């Protein structure tokens, strides 16, 4: 993963709580050049981030029980998605007269703090599916599926927002991204896998006050811990278990304006 920016600055740790909803901060069109507005204050930070999301699903079910070619499947599938962003991302906070604070990446319009975070995705599968004896198809192992136990490079599309005194991390793209590990555990469609597939990233947020942003503190280390909600589904499974967790570390180091 990319290394953090070299800078001997003091870090203060904040604990971030995940949230499942927040209003998106959109770029504001047709604004004058913000530094030219009287009474404006700005603060710049170099940002680095490293994150990991872990998904787990286990289940078993039987189709056409008692028949010659009944189908039975049981197994566990886990997936790890890791991402990071190293040097080169500068966030600019701007406080307008009246107290409104906007945030953007340097060189972009207000509200635009999207960034790409390269990393990797790995899926592991254990278990089997049984089509029945003889000419029915026999037994096959989940781990024999393509793409299992392989790390696939991915470039995660993420964004930061500043909303109501909170710093928010969220997915940057609204469309579903193809999972490069989808060949693992889905060869015959026997397991429905995850309720929330890659690239899930629930919105994460924590207080980040104006006093902190425009104060004298030179660095912040933000620990983003999850409160993912992954409700168990109600399919034809005889047994089912699903878990989802993750965390991210975000470091902000103040720059001179």
Coordinates of N, CA and C in Angstrom, one line a residue:
X1 N 0.8 -1.2 0.0 CA 0.0 0.0 0.0 C 0.9 1.3 0.0
X2 N 0.4 2.3 -0.6 CA 1.2 3.6 -0.6 C 1.6 4.0 0.8
X3 N 2.8 4.6 1.0 CA 3.2 5.0 2.3 C 2.6 6.4 2.6
X4 N 2.5 6.7 3.9 CA 2.0 8.0 4.3 C 3.0 9.1 4.0
X5 N 2.5 10.3 3.8 CA 3.4 11.5 3.4 C 4.3 11.7 4.5
X6 N 5.6 12.0 4.1 CA 6.7 12.3 5.1 C 6.5 13.7 5.7
X7 N 6.2 13.8 7.0 CA 6.1 15.1 7.6 C 6.1 14.9 9.1
X8 N 6.9 15.5 9.8 CA 7.0 15.4 11.3 C 6.0 16.2 12.0
X9 N 4.7 15.8 12.0 CA 3.7 16.6 12.6 C 3.0 15.8 13.7
X10 N 2.5 16.6 14.7 CA 1.8 15.9 15.8 C 0.4 15.4 15.4
X11 N 0.0 14.2 15.8 CA -1.3 13.6 15.4 C -2.2 13.5 16.6
X12 N -3.4 13.8 16.5 CA -4.4 13.7 17.5 C -5.4 12.7 17.1
X13 N -5.8 11.7 17.9 CA -6.7 10.7 17.5 C -8.1 11.0 17.8
X14 N -8.9 10.8 16.8 CA -10.4 11.0 17.0 C -11.0 9.6 16.6
X15 N -12.1 9.3 17.3 CA -12.8 8.1 17.0 C -14.0 8.4 16.2
X16 N -14.2 7.7 15.0 CA -15.3 8.0 14.1 C -16.3 6.9 14.2
X17 N -17.6 7.3 14.2 CA -18.7 6.3 14.2 C -19.3 6.2 12.8
X18 N -19.6 5.0 12.3 CA -20.2 4.9 11.0 C -21.6 5.2 11.0
X19 N -22.1 5.8 9.9 CA -23.5 6.1 9.8 C -24.0 5.5 8.5
X20 N -25.3 5.2 8.4 CA -25.8 4.6 7.2 C -26.5 5.6 6.3
X21 N -26.6 6.9 6.7 CA -27.2 7.9 5.8 C -26.6 9.3 6.0
X22 N -26.4 10.0 4.9 CA -25.9 11.4 5.0 C -26.3 12.1 3.7
X23 N -26.5 13.3 3.7 CA -26.9 14.1 2.5 C -25.6 14.4 1.8
X24 N -25.6 14.1 0.5 CA -24.4 14.3 -0.3 C -24.1 15.8 -0.5
X25 N -22.8 16.2 -0.4 CA -22.4 17.5 -0.7 C -22.0 17.6 -2.2
X26 N -22.7 18.3 -2.9 CA -22.5 18.4 -4.4 C -21.7 19.7 -4.7
X27 N -20.9 19.6 -5.8 CA -20.2 20.8 -6.3 C -21.2 21.9 -6.6
X28 N -20.9 23.1 -6.1 CA -21.7 24.3 -6.3 C -21.3 25.0 -7.6
X29 N -22.1 25.1 -8.6 CA -21.7 25.8 -9.8 C -21.8 27.3 -9.7
X30 N -21.1 28.0 -10.7 CA -21.2 29.4 -10.9 C -20.8 30.2 -9.6
X31 N -19.9 29.7 -8.8 CA -19.4 30.5 -7.7 C -18.2 31.4 -8.1
X32 N -18.1 32.6 -7.5 CA -16.9 33.3 -7.8 C -15.7 32.6 -7.2
X33 N -14.5 33.1 -7.6 CA -13.3 32.5 -7.0 C -13.3 32.7 -5.6
X34 N -13.3 31.7 -4.7 CA -13.5 31.8 -3.3 C -12.5 32.7 -2.6
X35 N -11.2 32.5 -2.9 CA -10.2 33.4 -2.2 C -10.5 34.9 -2.4
X36 N -11.2 35.3 -3.5 CA -11.5 36.7 -3.7 C -12.6 37.2 -2.9
X37 N -13.4 36.4 -2.2 CA -14.5 36.8 -1.4 C -14.0 37.4 -0.1
X38 N -14.3 38.6 0.3 CA -13.8 39.2 1.5 C -14.3 38.3 2.7
X39 N -13.4 38.2 3.7 CA -13.8 37.5 5.0 C -13.7 36.0 4.9
X40 N -13.1 35.4 3.8 CA -13.0 34.0 3.7 C -11.8 33.5 4.4
X41 N -11.9 32.3 5.1 CA -10.8 31.7 5.7 C -10.6 30.3 5.1
X42 N -9.3 29.9 4.9 CA -9.0 28.6 4.3 C -8.1 27.8 5.2
X43 N -8.2 26.5 5.1 CA -7.2 25.6 5.8 C -7.0 24.4 4.8
X44 N -5.7 24.0 4.7 CA -5.3 23.0 3.7 C -4.7 21.8 4.5
X45 N -5.0 20.6 4.1 CA -4.5 19.4 4.7 C -4.1 18.4 3.6
X46 N -2.9 17.7 3.9 CA -2.6 16.6 3.0 C -3.2 15.4 3.6
X47 N -3.9 14.6 2.8 CA -4.7 13.5 3.3 C -4.1 12.1 2.8
X48 N -4.0 11.2 3.7 CA -3.7 9.8 3.3 C -4.8 8.9 4.0
X49 N -5.0 7.7 3.4 CA -6.1 6.8 3.9 C -5.7 5.4 3.6
X50 N -6.1 4.5 4.6 CA -5.9 3.1 4.4 C -7.1 2.4 5.0
X51 N -7.8 1.5 4.2 CA -9.0 0.9 4.7 C -9.1 -0.6 4.3
X52 N -10.0 -1.3 5.1 CA -10.2 -2.7 4.8 C -11.6 -3.1 5.1
X53 N -12.3 -3.8 4.3 CA -13.6 -4.3 4.5 C -13.6 -5.8 4.4
X54 N -14.3 -6.5 5.3 CA -14.3 -8.0 5.4 C -15.8 -8.4 5.3
X55 N -16.1 -9.3 4.4 CA -17.5 -9.9 4.3 C -17.4 -11.4 4.4
X56 N -18.4 -11.9 5.1 CA -18.4 -13.4 5.3 C -19.9 -13.9 5.2
X57 N -20.0 -15.0 4.5 CA -21.3 -15.6 4.3 C -21.2 -17.2 4.4
X58 N -22.1 -17.8 5.2 CA -22.1 -19.2 5.3 C -23.5 -19.7 5.2
X59 N -23.7 -20.8 4.5 CA -25.1 -21.3 4.3 C -25.2 -22.7 3.8
X60 N -26.3 -23.3 3.9 CA -26.6 -24.7 3.3 C -28.0 -24.8 2.9
X61 N -28.3 -25.5 1.9 CA -29.7 -25.8 1.5 C -29.8 -27.0 0.6
X62 N -31.0 -27.6 0.4 CA -31.2 -28.7 -0.4 C -32.4 -28.5 -1.3
X63 N -32.3 -28.9 -2.6 CA -33.4 -28.8 -3.5 C -33.8 -30.2 -3.9
X64 N -35.1 -30.4 -4.1 CA -35.6 -31.7 -4.5 C -35.2 -32.8 -3.6
X65 N -35.3 -32.7 -2.3 CA -34.9 -33.8 -1.4 C -35.7 -35.1 -1.6
X66 N -34.9 -36.2 -1.5 CA -35.6 -37.5 -1.7 C -35.6 -38.0 -3.1
X67 N -35.3 -37.1 -4.1 CA -35.2 -37.6 -5.4 C -33.8 -38.0 -5.8
X68 N -33.8 -38.8 -6.9 CA -32.5 -39.4 -7.3 C -31.4 -38.3 -7.5
X69 N -31.8 -37.2 -8.2 CA -30.8 -36.1 -8.5 C -31.2 -34.9 -7.7
X70 N -31.3 -35.1 -6.4 CA -31.5 -33.9 -5.6 C -30.2 -33.1 -5.5
X71 N -30.3 -31.8 -5.1 CA -29.1 -30.9 -5.1 C -28.9 -30.4 -3.7
X72 N -27.7 -30.6 -3.2 CA -27.4 -30.1 -1.8 C -26.1 -29.3 -1.9
X73 N -26.1 -28.1 -1.2 CA -24.9 -27.3 -1.2 C -24.7 -26.7 0.2
X74 N -23.4 -26.6 0.6 CA -23.1 -26.0 1.9 C -21.7 -25.5 1.8
X75 N -21.4 -24.3 2.4 CA -20.1 -23.8 2.4 C -20.0 -22.4 3.0
X76 N -18.8 -21.8 2.9 CA -18.5 -20.5 3.5 C -17.7 -19.7 2.4
X77 N -18.1 -18.5 2.3 CA -17.4 -17.6 1.4 C -17.0 -16.3 2.1
X78 N -15.7 -15.9 2.0 CA -15.3 -14.7 2.7 C -14.6 -13.8 1.6
X79 N -14.6 -12.5 1.9 CA -14.1 -11.6 0.9 C -13.4 -10.4 1.6
X80 N -12.2 -10.1 1.2 CA -11.4 -9.0 1.8 C -11.1 -7.9 0.8
X81 N -11.5 -6.7 1.0 CA -11.3 -5.6 0.1 C -10.4 -4.6 0.9
X82 N -9.2 -4.3 0.4 CA -8.3 -3.4 1.0 C -8.0 -2.2 0.0
X83 N -7.9 -1.0 0.5 CA -7.6 0.1 -0.3 C -6.8 1.1 0.4
X84 N -6.1 2.0 -0.3 CA -5.2 3.0 0.3 C -5.0 4.2 -0.7
X85 N -4.7 5.3 -0.1 CA -4.4 6.5 -0.9 C -3.2 7.1 -0.2
X86 N -2.1 7.3 -0.9 CA -0.9 7.9 -0.3 C -0.7 9.3 -0.6
X87 N 0.4 9.7 -1.2 CA 0.7 11.1 -1.3 C -0.1 11.8 -2.4
X88 N -0.2 13.1 -2.3 CA -0.7 13.9 -3.5 C -2.2 14.3 -3.3
X89 N -2.9 14.0 -2.3 CA -4.3 14.4 -2.1 C -4.3 15.5 -1.1
X90 N -4.7 16.7 -1.6 CA -4.8 17.9 -0.7 C -6.2 18.3 -0.6
X91 N -6.7 18.4 0.7 CA -8.1 18.9 0.9 C -8.0 20.4 1.4
X92 N -9.0 21.1 0.9 CA -9.1 22.6 1.2 C -10.4 22.8 1.8
X93 N -10.4 23.3 3.1 CA -11.6 23.7 3.8 C -11.7 25.3 3.7
X94 N -12.9 25.7 3.3 CA -13.1 27.2 3.2 C -14.3 27.6 4.0
X95 N -14.1 28.6 4.9 CA -15.2 29.1 5.7 C -15.6 30.4 5.2
X96 N -16.9 30.5 4.7 CA -17.4 31.7 4.2 C -18.0 32.6 5.2
X97 N -18.1 33.9 4.9 CA -18.8 34.8 5.9 C -20.1 34.2 6.3
X98 N -20.4 34.2 7.6 CA -21.6 33.6 8.1 C -21.4 32.2 8.7
X99 N -20.2 31.6 8.4 CA -19.9 30.4 9.0 C -20.0 29.1 8.2
X100 N -20.5 29.2 7.0 CA -20.6 28.0 6.1 C -19.3 27.5 5.7
X101 N -19.0 26.2 5.9 CA -17.7 25.6 5.5 C -17.9 24.6 4.4
X102 N -17.1 24.9 3.3 CA -17.1 24.0 2.1 C -15.7 23.3 2.1
X103 N -15.7 22.1 1.4 CA -14.5 21.3 1.3 C -14.4 20.9 -0.1
X104 N -13.1 20.8 -0.6 CA -12.9 20.3 -1.9 C -11.4 19.9 -2.0
X105 N -11.1 19.1 -3.0 CA -9.7 18.8 -3.3 C -9.1 20.0 -4.0
X106 N -7.8 20.3 -3.8 CA -7.1 21.4 -4.4 C -7.2 21.3 -5.9
X107 N -7.6 22.4 -6.5 CA -7.7 22.4 -8.0 C -9.1 22.0 -8.5
X108 N -10.0 21.7 -7.6 CA -11.4 21.2 -8.0 C -12.4 22.2 -7.4
X109 N -13.7 22.1 -8.0 CA -14.7 23.0 -7.5 C -15.2 22.6 -6.1
X110 N -15.9 23.6 -5.4 CA -16.4 23.3 -4.0 C -17.3 22.0 -4.0
X111 N -17.0 21.2 -3.0 CA -17.8 19.9 -2.9 C -17.2 18.7 -3.5
X112 N -16.2 18.9 -4.4 CA -15.6 17.8 -5.1 C -14.4 17.3 -4.4
X113 N -14.5 16.3 -3.6 CA -13.4 15.7 -2.9 C -13.3 14.2 -3.2
X114 N -13.6 13.8 -4.5 CA -13.5 12.4 -4.9 C -12.1 12.0 -5.1
X115 N -11.8 10.8 -4.9 CA -10.4 10.3 -5.1 C -10.4 8.8 -5.4
X116 N -9.4 8.3 -6.1 CA -9.2 6.9 -6.4 C -8.3 6.3 -5.3
X117 N -8.6 5.1 -4.8 CA -7.8 4.5 -3.8 C -7.4 3.1 -4.3
X118 N -6.3 2.9 -4.9 CA -5.9 1.5 -5.4 C -5.8 0.5 -4.3
X119 N -6.0 -0.7 -4.6 CA -5.9 -1.8 -3.6 C -6.1 -3.2 -4.2
X120 N -6.6 -4.1 -3.4 CA -6.8 -5.4 -3.9 C -8.1 -6.1 -3.3
X121 N -8.5 -7.1 -3.9 CA -9.7 -7.9 -3.5 C -9.4 -9.3 -3.6
X122 N -9.7 -10.1 -2.5 CA -9.5 -11.5 -2.5 C -10.7 -12.2 -1.9
X123 N -11.2 -13.3 -2.6 CA -12.3 -14.1 -2.1 C -11.8 -15.5 -1.9
X124 N -12.3 -16.1 -0.8 CA -12.0 -17.5 -0.4 C -13.3 -18.2 -0.2
X125 N -13.3 -19.5 -0.7 CA -14.5 -20.3 -0.6 C -14.2 -21.7 -0.1
X126 N -15.0 -22.2 0.8 CA -14.8 -23.6 1.3 C -16.2 -24.3 1.3
X127 N -16.2 -25.6 1.0 CA -17.5 -26.3 1.0 C -17.7 -27.1 -0.3
X128 N -18.9 -27.5 -0.5 CA -19.1 -28.3 -1.7 C -20.6 -28.2 -2.1
X129 N -20.8 -28.6 -3.4 CA -22.2 -28.7 -3.9 C -22.3 -30.1 -4.5
X130 N -23.4 -30.8 -4.3 CA -23.6 -32.2 -4.7 C -24.9 -32.3 -5.5
X131 N -24.7 -32.7 -6.8 CA -25.8 -32.8 -7.7 C -26.5 -34.2 -7.6
X132 N -25.8 -35.1 -6.8 CA -26.4 -36.5 -6.7 C -25.4 -37.5 -7.4
X133 N -25.6 -38.8 -7.1 CA -24.7 -39.8 -7.6 C -24.9 -40.1 -9.1
X134 N -23.9 -40.9 -9.6 CA -24.0 -41.3 -10.9 C -24.0 -40.2 -12.0
X135 N -25.0 -40.3 -12.9 CA -25.1 -39.3 -14.0 C -25.6 -38.0 -13.5
X136 N -26.0 -37.8 -12.3 CA -26.5 -36.5 -11.8 C -25.5 -35.4 -11.8
X137 N -24.3 -35.7 -11.6 CA -23.2 -34.7 -11.7 C -22.2 -34.8 -10.6
X138 N -22.5 -35.5 -9.5 CA -21.5 -35.8 -8.5 C -21.2 -34.5 -7.6
X139 N -20.1 -34.6 -6.8 CA -19.7 -33.6 -5.8 C -18.6 -32.8 -6.4
X140 N -18.7 -31.5 -6.1 CA -17.7 -30.5 -6.5 C -17.4 -29.6 -5.3
X141 N -16.1 -29.2 -5.2 CA -15.7 -28.3 -4.2 C -15.7 -26.8 -4.6
X142 N -16.2 -26.0 -3.6 CA -16.3 -24.5 -3.9 C -14.9 -24.0 -4.2
X143 N -13.9 -24.4 -3.5 CA -12.6 -23.9 -3.7 C -11.9 -24.1 -5.0
X144 N -12.5 -25.0 -5.8 CA -12.0 -25.3 -7.1 C -12.5 -24.3 -8.2
X145 N -13.4 -23.4 -7.8 CA -13.9 -22.4 -8.7 C -12.8 -21.4 -9.1
X146 N -12.9 -20.9 -10.3 CA -11.9 -19.9 -10.7 C -12.0 -18.6 -9.8
X147 N -10.9 -18.0 -9.7 CA -10.8 -16.7 -9.0 C -10.7 -16.9 -7.5
X148 N -10.9 -18.1 -7.0 CA -10.7 -18.3 -5.5 C -9.3 -18.2 -5.1
X149 N -9.1 -17.5 -3.9 CA -7.7 -17.4 -3.3 C -6.8 -16.6 -4.1
X150 N -7.3 -15.8 -5.1 CA -6.4 -15.0 -5.9 C -6.7 -13.5 -5.5
X151 N -5.6 -12.7 -5.4 CA -5.8 -11.3 -5.1 C -5.9 -10.5 -6.4
X152 N -7.0 -9.8 -6.6 CA -7.3 -9.1 -7.8 C -7.1 -7.6 -7.6
X153 N -6.3 -6.9 -8.4 CA -6.1 -5.4 -8.3 C -7.4 -4.7 -8.5
X154 N -7.8 -3.7 -7.7 CA -9.0 -2.9 -7.9 C -8.6 -1.4 -7.6
X155 N -9.3 -0.5 -8.2 CA -9.1 0.9 -8.0 C -10.4 1.5 -7.5
X156 N -10.5 1.7 -6.2 CA -11.7 2.0 -5.5 C -12.0 3.5 -5.7
X157 N -13.3 3.8 -6.0 CA -13.8 5.1 -6.3 C -14.5 5.6 -5.0
X158 N -13.8 6.6 -4.3 CA -14.3 7.0 -3.0 C -14.4 8.6 -3.0
X159 N -15.1 9.1 -2.0 CA -15.2 10.6 -1.8 C -15.3 10.9 -0.4
X160 N -14.8 12.1 -0.1 CA -15.0 12.7 1.3 C -15.9 13.9 1.1
X161 N -16.7 14.2 2.2 CA -17.6 15.3 2.2 C -17.5 15.9 3.6
X162 N -17.8 17.2 3.7 CA -17.9 17.9 5.0 C -19.4 18.4 5.1
X163 N -20.1 17.7 6.1 CA -21.5 17.9 6.2 C -21.9 18.2 7.7
X164 N -22.4 19.4 8.0 CA -23.0 19.7 9.3 C -21.9 19.4 10.4
X165 N -20.7 19.8 10.2 CA -19.7 19.7 11.2 C -19.1 18.3 11.3
X166 N -19.3 17.5 10.3 CA -18.8 16.1 10.3 C -18.0 15.8 9.0
X167 N -17.0 15.0 9.1 CA -16.2 14.6 7.9 C -16.8 13.2 7.6
X168 N -17.2 13.0 6.3 CA -17.9 11.8 5.9 C -17.1 11.1 4.7
X169 N -16.9 9.8 4.8 CA -16.3 9.0 3.8 C -17.4 8.1 3.2
X170 N -17.4 8.1 1.8 CA -18.5 7.3 1.2 C -18.0 6.8 -0.2
X171 N -18.7 5.9 -0.8 CA -18.4 5.5 -2.2 C -18.6 6.7 -3.1
X172 N -17.7 6.8 -4.1 CA -17.8 7.9 -5.1 C -18.7 7.6 -6.2
X173 N -18.8 6.3 -6.6 CA -19.6 6.0 -7.8 C -21.0 5.4 -7.3
X174 N -22.0 5.8 -8.1 CA -23.4 5.3 -7.8 C -23.7 4.0 -8.5
X175 N -23.0 3.7 -9.6 CA -23.3 2.5 -10.3 C -22.6 1.3 -9.7
X176 N -23.1 0.1 -9.8 CA -22.5 -1.1 -9.3 C -21.2 -1.4 -10.1
X177 N -20.2 -1.7 -9.4 CA -18.9 -2.1 -10.1 C -18.8 -3.6 -10.1
X178 N -18.3 -4.1 -11.3 CA -18.2 -5.5 -11.4 C -17.1 -6.1 -10.5
X179 N -17.4 -7.2 -9.8 CA -16.5 -7.8 -8.9 C -15.6 -8.7 -9.6
X180 N -14.3 -8.4 -9.6 CA -13.3 -9.3 -10.3 C -13.2 -10.7 -9.8
X181 N -13.7 -10.9 -8.5 CA -13.6 -12.3 -7.9 C -14.9 -13.0 -8.0
X182 N -15.8 -12.6 -8.8 CA -17.2 -13.2 -8.9 C -17.2 -14.6 -9.3
X183 N -16.1 -15.1 -10.0 CA -16.0 -16.5 -10.4 C -15.9 -17.4 -9.2
X184 N -15.5 -16.9 -8.0 CA -15.3 -17.8 -6.9 C -16.6 -17.9 -6.1
X185 N -17.2 -19.1 -6.0 CA -18.4 -19.4 -5.2 C -19.7 -19.1 -6.0
X186 N -19.6 -18.8 -7.3 CA -20.8 -18.5 -8.1 C -20.8 -19.3 -9.3
X187 N -20.0 -20.3 -9.4 CA -19.9 -21.1 -10.6 C -21.2 -21.7 -11.1
X188 N -22.0 -22.2 -10.2 CA -23.3 -22.8 -10.6 C -24.5 -22.0 -9.9
X189 N -24.1 -20.9 -9.2 CA -25.2 -20.1 -8.6 C -25.8 -20.7 -7.4
X190 N -25.1 -21.6 -6.8 CA -25.7 -22.3 -5.6 C -25.8 -21.5 -4.4
X191 N -24.8 -20.6 -4.2 CA -24.8 -19.7 -3.0 C -25.1 -18.3 -3.5
X192 N -26.1 -17.6 -2.8 CA -26.4 -16.3 -3.2 C -25.4 -15.3 -2.7
X193 N -24.5 -15.7 -1.9 CA -23.4 -14.9 -1.4 C -23.9 -13.7 -0.6
X194 N -23.3 -12.6 -0.8 CA -23.5 -11.5 0.2 C -24.7 -10.6 -0.1
X195 N -25.4 -10.3 0.9 CA -26.5 -9.3 0.8 C -26.0 -8.0 0.3
X196 N -24.8 -7.6 0.8 CA -24.1 -6.3 0.4 C -22.8 -6.7 -0.3
X197 N -22.8 -6.8 -1.7 CA -21.6 -7.2 -2.3 C -20.6 -6.1 -2.5
X198 N -19.3 -6.4 -2.8 CA -18.3 -5.4 -3.2 C -18.9 -4.6 -4.3
X199 N -18.7 -3.3 -4.3 CA -17.9 -2.5 -3.4 C -18.8 -1.8 -2.4
X200 N -19.2 -2.5 -1.3 CA -20.0 -1.8 -0.3 C -19.1 -1.0 0.6
X201 N -19.5 0.3 0.8 CA -18.8 1.1 1.8 C -19.9 2.0 2.5
X202 N -20.4 1.6 3.6 CA -21.4 2.4 4.3 C -20.7 3.7 4.7
X203 N -21.5 4.8 4.6 CA -21.0 6.1 5.0 C -20.5 6.1 6.4
X204 N -19.3 6.7 6.5 CA -18.6 6.8 7.8 C -18.4 8.2 8.1
X205 N -18.7 8.6 9.3 CA -18.6 10.0 9.7 C -18.2 10.2 11.1
X206 N -17.6 11.4 11.4 CA -17.3 11.7 12.8 C -17.2 13.3 12.9
X207 N -17.4 13.8 14.1 CA -17.3 15.2 14.3 C -15.9 15.7 13.9
X208 N -15.9 16.8 13.2 CA -14.6 17.5 12.8 C -15.0 19.0 12.8
X209 N -14.7 19.6 13.9 CA -15.3 21.0 14.2 C -14.5 22.1 13.4
X210 N -15.2 23.2 13.3 CA -14.6 24.4 12.7 C -13.4 24.8 13.5
X211 N -13.5 24.7 14.8 CA -12.3 25.1 15.6 C -11.1 24.2 15.4
X212 N -11.3 22.9 15.1 CA -10.2 22.0 14.8 C -9.7 22.4 13.4
X213 N -10.6 22.6 12.5 CA -10.1 22.8 11.1 C -9.3 24.1 11.0
X214 N -9.8 25.1 11.6 CA -9.1 26.5 11.4 C -8.3 26.9 12.6
X215 N -8.0 25.9 13.5 CA -7.2 26.1 14.7 C -5.7 26.0 14.4
X216 N -5.0 25.7 15.4 CA -3.5 25.6 15.3 C -3.0 24.1 15.3
X217 N -3.9 23.2 15.6 CA -3.5 21.8 15.6 C -2.9 21.4 14.3
X218 N -1.8 20.8 14.3 CA -1.1 20.5 13.0 C -1.4 19.2 12.3
X219 N -2.0 18.3 13.1 CA -2.3 17.0 12.5 C -3.4 16.3 13.1
X220 N -4.2 15.5 12.4 CA -5.3 14.7 12.9 C -5.2 13.2 12.3
X221 N -5.3 12.3 13.2 CA -5.4 10.9 12.8 C -6.8 10.4 13.1
X222 N -7.6 10.1 12.1 CA -9.0 9.7 12.2 C -9.1 8.2 12.0
X223 N -9.6 7.6 13.1 CA -9.9 6.2 13.0 C -11.3 5.9 12.7
X224 N -11.6 5.3 11.5 CA -12.9 5.1 11.1 C -13.3 3.6 11.4
X225 N -14.2 3.4 12.4 CA -14.6 2.1 12.7 C -16.0 1.9 12.2
X226 N -16.4 0.6 12.0 CA -17.6 0.3 11.3 C -18.8 0.1 12.3
X227 N -20.0 0.4 11.8 CA -21.2 -0.1 12.4 C -22.1 -0.6 11.3
X228 N -21.6 -1.5 10.5 CA -22.3 -2.0 9.4 C -23.5 -2.8 9.9
X229 N -24.6 -2.7 9.2 CA -25.8 -3.5 9.5 C -26.0 -4.4 8.3
X230 N -25.9 -5.7 8.5 CA -26.1 -6.7 7.5 C -27.2 -7.6 7.9
X231 N -28.4 -7.3 7.6 CA -29.5 -8.1 8.1 C -29.5 -9.5 7.4
X232 N -29.8 -10.5 8.2 CA -29.9 -11.9 7.6 C -31.1 -12.0 6.7
X233 N -30.9 -12.6 5.6 CA -32.0 -12.8 4.7 C -32.9 -14.0 5.1
X234 N -34.0 -14.2 4.3 CA -34.9 -15.3 4.6 C -35.1 -16.1 3.4
X235 N -34.1 -16.8 2.9 CA -34.3 -17.6 1.7 C -34.6 -19.1 2.1
X236 N -34.3 -20.0 1.2 CA -34.6 -21.4 1.4 C -33.5 -22.1 2.1
X237 N -32.6 -21.4 2.7 CA -31.5 -22.0 3.4 C -31.9 -22.7 4.6
X238 N -31.2 -23.9 4.9 CA -31.4 -24.6 6.1 C -30.6 -23.9 7.2
X239 N -29.5 -23.3 6.9 CA -28.7 -22.5 7.8 C -28.1 -21.4 7.1
X240 N -28.0 -20.2 7.7 CA -27.4 -19.1 7.1 C -26.8 -18.1 8.1
X241 N -25.6 -17.6 7.8 CA -24.9 -16.6 8.6 C -24.2 -15.6 7.7
X242 N -24.3 -14.3 8.1 CA -23.7 -13.3 7.3 C -23.1 -12.2 8.2
X243 N -21.8 -11.8 8.0 CA -21.2 -10.8 8.8 C -20.5 -9.8 7.8
X244 N -20.4 -8.6 8.3 CA -19.7 -7.6 7.6 C -19.0 -6.6 8.6
X245 N -17.8 -6.3 8.4 CA -17.1 -5.4 9.2 C -15.9 -4.7 8.4
X246 N -15.4 -3.6 8.9 CA -14.3 -2.9 8.3 C -13.9 -1.7 9.1
X247 N -12.8 -1.2 8.7 CA -12.3 0.0 9.4 C -11.3 0.7 8.4
X248 N -11.1 2.0 8.6 CA -10.2 2.9 7.8 C -9.5 3.8 8.7
X249 N -8.2 4.1 8.3 CA -7.4 5.1 9.0 C -7.2 6.3 8.0
X250 N -7.5 7.5 8.5 CA -7.4 8.7 7.7 C -6.5 9.7 8.4
X251 N -5.5 10.1 7.8 CA -4.6 11.1 8.4 C -4.6 12.4 7.7
X252 N -4.8 13.5 8.4 CA -4.8 14.9 7.9 C -3.6 15.6 8.5
X253 N -2.7 16.2 7.6 CA -1.6 17.0 8.1 C -1.7 18.4 7.5
X254 N -1.7 19.3 8.4 CA -1.9 20.7 8.0 C -0.8 21.3 7.1
X255 N -1.2 22.0 6.1 CA -0.2 22.6 5.2 C -0.3 24.2 5.3
X256 N 0.7 24.8 5.0 CA 0.6 26.3 5.0 C -0.2 26.8 3.8
X257 N -1.0 27.8 4.0 CA -1.8 28.3 2.9 C -0.9 29.1 1.9

